[in-house]
Coordinates of C-alpha atoms and ligand atoms in Angstrom, one line a residue:
M1 CA 113.8 127.2 103.1
Y2 CA 110.3 125.8 103.4
T3 CA 109.2 122.6 105.2
S4 CA 106.6 120.1 104.1
R5 CA 103.8 118.3 105.8
I6 CA 101.3 115.6 104.9
T7 CA 97.9 117.2 104.5
G8 CA 95.9 114.3 103.1
V9 CA 96.0 110.5 103.1
G10 CA 93.9 107.9 101.2
S11 CA 93.8 104.3 100.2
Y12 CA 91.9 101.9 98.0
V13 CA 92.0 98.1 97.8
P14 CA 90.1 95.9 95.3
E15 CA 86.9 94.2 96.6
T16 CA 87.9 90.6 96.1
I17 CA 89.3 89.0 99.2
V18 CA 91.6 85.9 98.6
T19 CA 92.1 83.9 101.8
N20 CA 94.9 81.5 102.4
D21 CA 92.4 78.6 102.0
D22 CA 91.6 80.0 98.5
L23 CA 95.2 79.8 97.6
S24 CA 95.5 76.3 98.9
K25 CA 93.1 75.3 96.1
L26 CA 95.6 76.5 93.5
M27 CA 98.9 75.4 95.0
D28 CA 100.3 73.2 97.7
T29 CA 100.1 75.6 100.6
N30 CA 98.0 76.0 103.7
D31 CA 96.7 78.6 106.1
A32 CA 98.9 77.5 109.0
W33 CA 102.1 77.8 107.0
I34 CA 101.3 81.2 105.6
Q35 CA 100.1 82.6 108.9
E36 CA 103.0 81.2 110.9
R37 CA 105.7 82.4 108.5
T38 CA 104.2 85.7 107.4
G39 CA 101.2 86.7 109.5
I40 CA 99.0 87.0 106.4
K41 CA 95.4 85.8 106.6
E42 CA 94.1 87.3 103.4
R43 CA 94.9 89.7 100.6
R44 CA 93.0 91.6 97.9
H45 CA 93.3 90.6 94.2
I46 CA 92.1 92.5 91.1
Q47 CA 89.7 90.4 89.1
K48 CA 89.5 90.6 85.3
G49 CA 86.7 93.0 84.4
D50 CA 86.4 94.7 87.8
G51 CA 87.8 97.9 86.2
N52 CA 90.9 98.1 88.4
S53 CA 94.4 98.7 87.3
T54 CA 97.6 99.9 89.0
S55 CA 96.8 103.5 87.8
S56 CA 93.1 103.4 88.4
M57 CA 93.5 102.2 92.0
G58 CA 96.1 105.0 92.4
V59 CA 93.5 107.5 91.2
K60 CA 90.9 106.3 93.7
A61 CA 93.4 106.6 96.6
A62 CA 94.6 110.0 95.3
E63 CA 91.1 111.4 95.1
I64 CA 90.5 110.6 98.8
A65 CA 93.9 112.1 99.8
I66 CA 93.3 115.3 97.8
K67 CA 89.8 115.7 99.4
R68 CA 91.2 115.2 102.9
A69 CA 93.8 117.9 102.1
N70 CA 91.0 120.3 101.4
L71 CA 92.3 120.8 97.9
T72 CA 91.1 120.2 94.4
K73 CA 93.2 118.4 91.8
D74 CA 94.0 121.8 90.2
A75 CA 96.2 122.6 93.2
I76 CA 98.5 119.6 92.6
D77 CA 101.9 120.7 91.1
L78 CA 103.5 117.3 90.7
I79 CA 102.5 113.6 90.6
I80 CA 105.0 111.1 91.9
F81 CA 104.0 107.5 91.2
A82 CA 105.7 104.5 92.8
T83 CA 105.1 101.0 91.5
L84 CA 106.8 97.8 90.4
S85 CA 103.7 96.7 88.4
P86 CA 102.8 99.5 86.0
D87 CA 99.9 99.2 83.6
M88 CA 102.4 99.4 80.7
Y89 CA 106.1 98.5 80.4
F90 CA 106.3 102.2 79.5
P91 CA 105.2 104.9 80.0
G92 CA 104.8 104.8 83.8
G93 CA 101.7 105.2 85.9
G94 CA 102.2 108.9 86.7
V95 CA 101.1 110.1 83.3
R96 CA 98.1 107.7 83.3
V97 CA 97.0 109.2 86.6
Q98 CA 97.4 112.7 85.1
D99 CA 95.2 111.7 82.2
M100 CA 92.6 109.8 84.3
M101 CA 92.2 112.6 86.8
G102 CA 91.9 115.2 84.0
M103 CA 94.8 117.2 85.4
S104 CA 96.6 120.0 83.6
T105 CA 100.0 119.3 82.1
I106 CA 101.7 119.1 85.4
P107 CA 104.9 116.9 85.6
A108 CA 104.5 113.2 86.5
L109 CA 107.5 111.3 87.8
D110 CA 107.7 107.5 88.2
V111 CA 109.7 105.9 91.0
R112 CA 111.1 102.4 90.5
N113 CA 112.1 101.4 94.0
Q114 CA 109.7 98.6 94.8
C115 CA 109.0 98.3 98.5
S116 CA 110.9 101.5 99.2
G117 CA 109.2 103.4 96.4
F118 CA 106.8 105.3 98.6
V119 CA 109.6 106.5 101.0
Y120 CA 111.8 107.4 98.1
G121 CA 108.8 109.3 96.5
L122 CA 108.1 111.1 99.7
S123 CA 111.7 112.2 100.0
V124 CA 111.8 113.5 96.4
A125 CA 108.6 115.4 97.1
D126 CA 110.0 116.9 100.3
Q127 CA 113.0 118.3 98.4
F128 CA 110.8 119.9 95.8
I129 CA 108.7 121.6 98.5
K130 CA 111.7 122.7 100.6
T131 CA 113.2 124.6 97.6
G132 CA 109.9 126.3 97.0
M133 CA 109.5 124.8 93.5
Y134 CA 106.2 123.1 94.3
T135 CA 103.5 123.7 96.9
N136 CA 101.4 120.5 96.7
V137 CA 102.8 117.1 95.6
L138 CA 100.6 114.0 95.1
I139 CA 102.5 110.8 96.0
I140 CA 101.0 107.5 95.0
G141 CA 102.0 103.9 95.7
S142 CA 100.0 101.3 93.8
E143 CA 100.4 97.7 92.9
N144 CA 98.7 95.0 90.8
H145 CA 100.6 92.0 91.7
S146 CA 98.0 89.3 91.3
G147 CA 98.1 89.3 87.5
G148 CA 101.8 88.6 87.4
L149 CA 102.4 85.9 90.1
D150 CA 103.0 82.2 89.5
M151 CA 99.9 80.8 91.1
T152 CA 101.2 77.2 91.0
T153 CA 103.2 75.3 93.7
R154 CA 106.4 76.3 91.9
G155 CA 105.7 80.0 92.8
R156 CA 104.2 79.5 96.3
S157 CA 107.0 81.0 98.4
V158 CA 106.4 84.3 96.6
S159 CA 102.8 84.3 95.4
V160 CA 101.2 83.8 98.8
I161 CA 102.8 87.0 100.1
F162 CA 101.8 89.7 97.6
G163 CA 98.5 91.6 97.3
D164 CA 97.0 94.4 95.3
G165 CA 96.0 97.9 96.4
A166 CA 96.9 101.6 96.4
G167 CA 97.7 104.4 98.9
A168 CA 98.3 108.1 98.4
V169 CA 99.3 111.2 100.2
V170 CA 99.4 114.9 99.5
L171 CA 102.5 116.6 100.7
S172 CA 102.1 120.4 101.0
R173 CA 104.2 123.4 101.9
N174 CA 103.9 123.7 105.7
E175 CA 102.0 126.8 106.7
K176 CA 102.6 126.0 110.4
E177 CA 105.6 127.2 112.3
D178 CA 105.4 124.7 115.1
G179 CA 108.2 122.3 114.1
S180 CA 105.7 119.9 112.5
G181 CA 106.1 118.2 109.1
I182 CA 108.7 116.0 107.5
L183 CA 111.7 116.2 109.8
S184 CA 114.1 114.2 107.7
T185 CA 114.3 111.3 105.2
H186 CA 117.1 108.7 104.8
L187 CA 117.6 106.7 101.7
H188 CA 120.0 103.8 100.8
S189 CA 120.7 101.1 98.2
E190 CA 122.9 98.1 97.7
G191 CA 122.7 96.9 94.1
A192 CA 125.0 94.0 94.7
H193 CA 121.9 92.1 95.9
A194 CA 119.7 93.1 92.9
K195 CA 119.1 89.5 91.9
E196 CA 118.0 88.2 95.3
L197 CA 114.6 89.8 94.8
C198 CA 113.8 90.6 91.2
L199 CA 111.7 90.0 88.1
E200 CA 114.2 89.7 85.3
G201 CA 112.1 89.7 82.2
P202 CA 111.2 91.3 79.9
N203 CA 114.4 93.3 79.9
T204 CA 116.5 95.0 77.3
G205 CA 119.3 92.4 77.7
A206 CA 116.9 89.7 76.7
W207 CA 113.4 90.2 75.5
V208 CA 110.7 87.7 76.3
P209 CA 111.1 85.2 73.4
E210 CA 114.9 85.0 74.1
L211 CA 114.3 84.6 77.9
M212 CA 111.7 81.9 77.3
E213 CA 114.0 80.0 74.9
S214 CA 117.0 80.1 77.2
N215 CA 115.3 79.2 80.4
P216 CA 113.9 75.8 81.4
Q217 CA 110.2 75.6 82.3
E218 CA 111.0 75.5 86.0
N219 CA 112.9 78.8 86.0
I220 CA 110.6 81.2 84.2
P221 CA 112.2 84.7 84.4
Y222 CA 109.0 86.7 84.0
F223 CA 107.7 85.7 87.4
P224 CA 109.2 87.4 90.5
Y225 CA 112.1 85.6 92.2
M226 CA 112.9 86.0 95.9
N227 CA 115.7 84.4 98.0
G228 CA 113.4 84.6 101.1
Q229 CA 115.8 83.9 103.9
F230 CA 118.5 86.1 102.5
V231 CA 116.1 89.0 102.0
F232 CA 114.6 88.4 105.5
K233 CA 118.1 88.7 107.2
H234 CA 118.9 91.9 105.3
A235 CA 115.5 93.3 106.0
V236 CA 115.6 93.1 109.8
S237 CA 119.0 94.7 110.0
R238 CA 118.4 97.5 107.4
F239 CA 115.0 98.3 108.9
S240 CA 116.7 98.7 112.3
E241 CA 119.6 100.7 111.0
V242 CA 117.6 103.2 109.0
I243 CA 115.1 103.8 111.9
L244 CA 118.1 104.4 114.2
E245 CA 119.6 106.8 111.6
G246 CA 116.4 108.8 111.5
L247 CA 116.2 109.0 115.3
Q248 CA 119.9 110.0 115.7
A249 CA 119.6 112.7 113.0
N250 CA 116.8 114.3 115.0
A251 CA 118.3 113.7 118.5
L252 CA 115.3 111.4 119.3
Q253 CA 115.0 108.2 121.2
A254 CA 113.0 105.1 120.2
S255 CA 110.7 105.9 123.2
D256 CA 109.7 109.1 121.4
I257 CA 108.1 107.2 118.6
D258 CA 104.3 107.5 118.7
M259 CA 103.7 105.4 115.6
L260 CA 106.0 103.3 113.5
I261 CA 104.6 102.3 110.2
P262 CA 106.9 99.7 108.7
H263 CA 106.6 98.5 105.1
Q264 CA 104.4 95.4 105.4
A265 CA 106.8 92.8 104.2
N266 CA 106.3 90.1 106.8
L267 CA 104.7 90.3 110.3
R268 CA 107.8 88.6 111.7
I269 CA 110.0 91.4 110.4
S270 CA 107.8 94.0 112.0
Q271 CA 107.7 92.1 115.3
F272 CA 111.5 91.8 115.3
V273 CA 111.9 95.6 114.8
Q274 CA 109.2 96.3 117.4
K275 CA 111.1 94.1 119.9
K276 CA 114.5 95.6 119.0
F277 CA 113.2 99.2 119.7
Q278 CA 111.1 98.0 122.7
L279 CA 108.0 99.5 121.3
S280 CA 104.5 98.6 122.5
D281 CA 101.7 97.2 120.2
D282 CA 100.2 100.7 120.2
Q283 CA 103.4 102.2 118.7
V284 CA 103.5 100.0 115.6
Y285 CA 100.9 99.7 112.9
N286 CA 100.5 96.4 111.0
N287 CA 97.8 95.4 108.4
I288 CA 99.7 92.8 106.5
Q289 CA 97.2 90.3 108.0
R290 CA 94.5 91.7 105.7
Y291 CA 96.4 92.8 102.6
G292 CA 99.6 90.9 102.4
N293 CA 102.6 92.7 101.0
T294 CA 101.5 95.5 98.6
T295 CA 105.1 96.7 98.1
A296 CA 105.0 100.5 97.2
A297 CA 101.4 100.7 98.4
S298 CA 101.9 99.2 101.8
I299 CA 103.1 102.3 103.7
P300 CA 100.5 104.7 102.3
I301 CA 97.7 102.2 102.9
A302 CA 98.8 101.6 106.5
L303 CA 99.3 105.3 107.0
A304 CA 95.8 106.1 105.8
E305 CA 94.2 103.4 107.9
A306 CA 96.1 104.4 111.0
W307 CA 95.0 108.0 110.6
E308 CA 91.4 106.9 109.9
E309 CA 91.4 104.8 113.1
G310 CA 92.6 107.9 115.1
K311 CA 96.0 106.3 115.9
I312 CA 97.9 109.3 114.5
K313 CA 97.3 112.7 116.2
E314 CA 98.7 116.1 115.8
G315 CA 102.1 116.4 117.3
D316 CA 102.8 112.7 117.1
L317 CA 106.2 111.4 116.0
V318 CA 105.4 109.1 113.0
V319 CA 108.2 107.0 111.6
L320 CA 108.0 105.3 108.2
A321 CA 110.5 102.6 107.3
A322 CA 110.9 100.4 104.2
F323 CA 113.2 97.8 102.8
G324 CA 112.9 95.8 99.6
S325 CA 114.2 94.8 96.1
G326 CA 117.3 96.6 94.9
F327 CA 118.1 96.3 97.7
T328 CA 116.8 99.7 98.6
W329 CA 115.7 101.0 102.0
G330 CA 114.8 104.2 103.7
S331 CA 113.0 106.0 106.5
A332 CA 111.0 109.2 107.0
M333 CA 110.7 111.0 110.4
I334 CA 107.5 113.0 110.6
K335 CA 106.1 115.3 113.3
W336 CA 102.4 115.0 112.5
Ligands
LIG1 O1 108.9 93.2 100.7 C1 110.1 93.0 100.2 C2 111.0 92.4 101.2 N1 110.5 91.0 101.4 C3 110.8 90.4 102.5 O2 111.3 91.0 103.4 C4 110.4 88.9 102.6 C5 111.5 88.2 103.4 N2 111.3 86.8 103.5 C6 110.3 86.1 104.0 O3 109.4 86.8 104.4 C7 110.3 84.7 104.2 O4 111.6 84.2 103.9 C8 109.3 83.9 103.4 C9 107.9 84.1 104.0 C10 109.3 84.3 102.0 C11 109.5 82.4 103.5 O5 109.6 81.9 104.8 P1 110.8 81.1 105.3 O6 110.5 80.8 106.8 O7 112.0 81.8 105.0 O8 110.6 79.7 104.5 P2 111.6 79.0 103.5 O9 111.6 79.8 102.2 O10 112.9 78.7 104.2 O11 110.8 77.6 103.2 C12 110.6 76.7 104.3 C13 109.8 75.5 103.7 C14 110.4 74.9 102.4 O12 110.2 73.5 102.5 P3 111.4 72.5 102.9 O13 112.5 72.8 101.9 O14 111.7 72.9 104.3 O15 110.7 71.2 102.8 C15 109.5 75.5 101.4 O16 109.5 74.7 100.2 O17 108.5 75.9 103.4 C16 108.2 75.6 102.0 N3 107.3 76.6 101.5 C17 106.0 76.6 101.6 N4 105.1 75.7 102.2 C18 103.8 75.9 102.2 C19 107.6 77.7 100.8 N5 106.5 78.4 100.5 C20 105.5 77.7 101.0 C21 104.1 77.9 101.0 N6 103.3 77.0 101.6 N7 103.5 79.0 100.5

């Protein structure tokens, strides 16, 4: 059986910076509340007419990742696209990327696992490479949240958190025989809590006109809903569990971690996990301060930035961990 390794990373965020003060002009919120509860200082938002979409941002991140992998787009065998904010209700973003990048008729697979989408996508790609079916898989996480958020006081507990952006990696068949690459991935779900963090409409149980008719103005089902404290409590325990699961599966200790890249849900969640595993600031990468929560894009953006800043070196143990809507959660253990 083959193994896989990440050979290229890339990211792209829209130019427009939206600060907490900017949001306080649209809704009853303030910089102090947002920073204290989430750690977020600013996020990026797509602007109408700036040419960005979920798929096009994914393409920009992908082009960087493919170049850094020393490949051309023709070497890619499969596209895996993770998002909760596709350009269209259907088809998904994978085929849009295939078209925009002028790729041949390679398969394109969409992953609908929200904040865990990238880790799920990485795990799927790893299986395809292990079996020998594919050699180079492009995995993209991209989100355009800003167009779909309730930017009034009614939606403030959700809208201040999310931001736009994209990240991508190329996962390739590992040519090295030094124990490097993806060591293991660990995936979980608990659908009993699907409604605690969701966007209900439009759905096939009730299309938009029906949803609008049957719901009062203050409960509009086509904006995301999050039971913040409930999600927070589950997040801290699931993050910890799934990191521990990965460590145990590889007979490793928390002290072996060189870089933990948690999904950027809330700085307080990352800090809780850091403390639990007694990791130093150098062992955990956070950029939620600058981008907010970019769901499926958050891990690949953070991974690309950590790599660019020289914080990930050959031989390092890199741990990815995610939790989010579904609920779904997962981790990936990587020897870089
Ligand atoms: O990525 C997927 C996974 N997502 C997560 O893991 C997110 C988990 N949850 C959280 O990060 C936090 O629960 C939030 C950041 C969403 C909220 O923080 P919180 O400390 O749980 O606040 P809360 O929802 O309990 O609200 C506290 C107060 C409320 O006012 P009262 O009832 O105490 O008067 C809210 O109305 O803060 C109010 N509030 C705000 N105030 C100013 C809620 N949102 C805002 C806001 N600005 N944006």
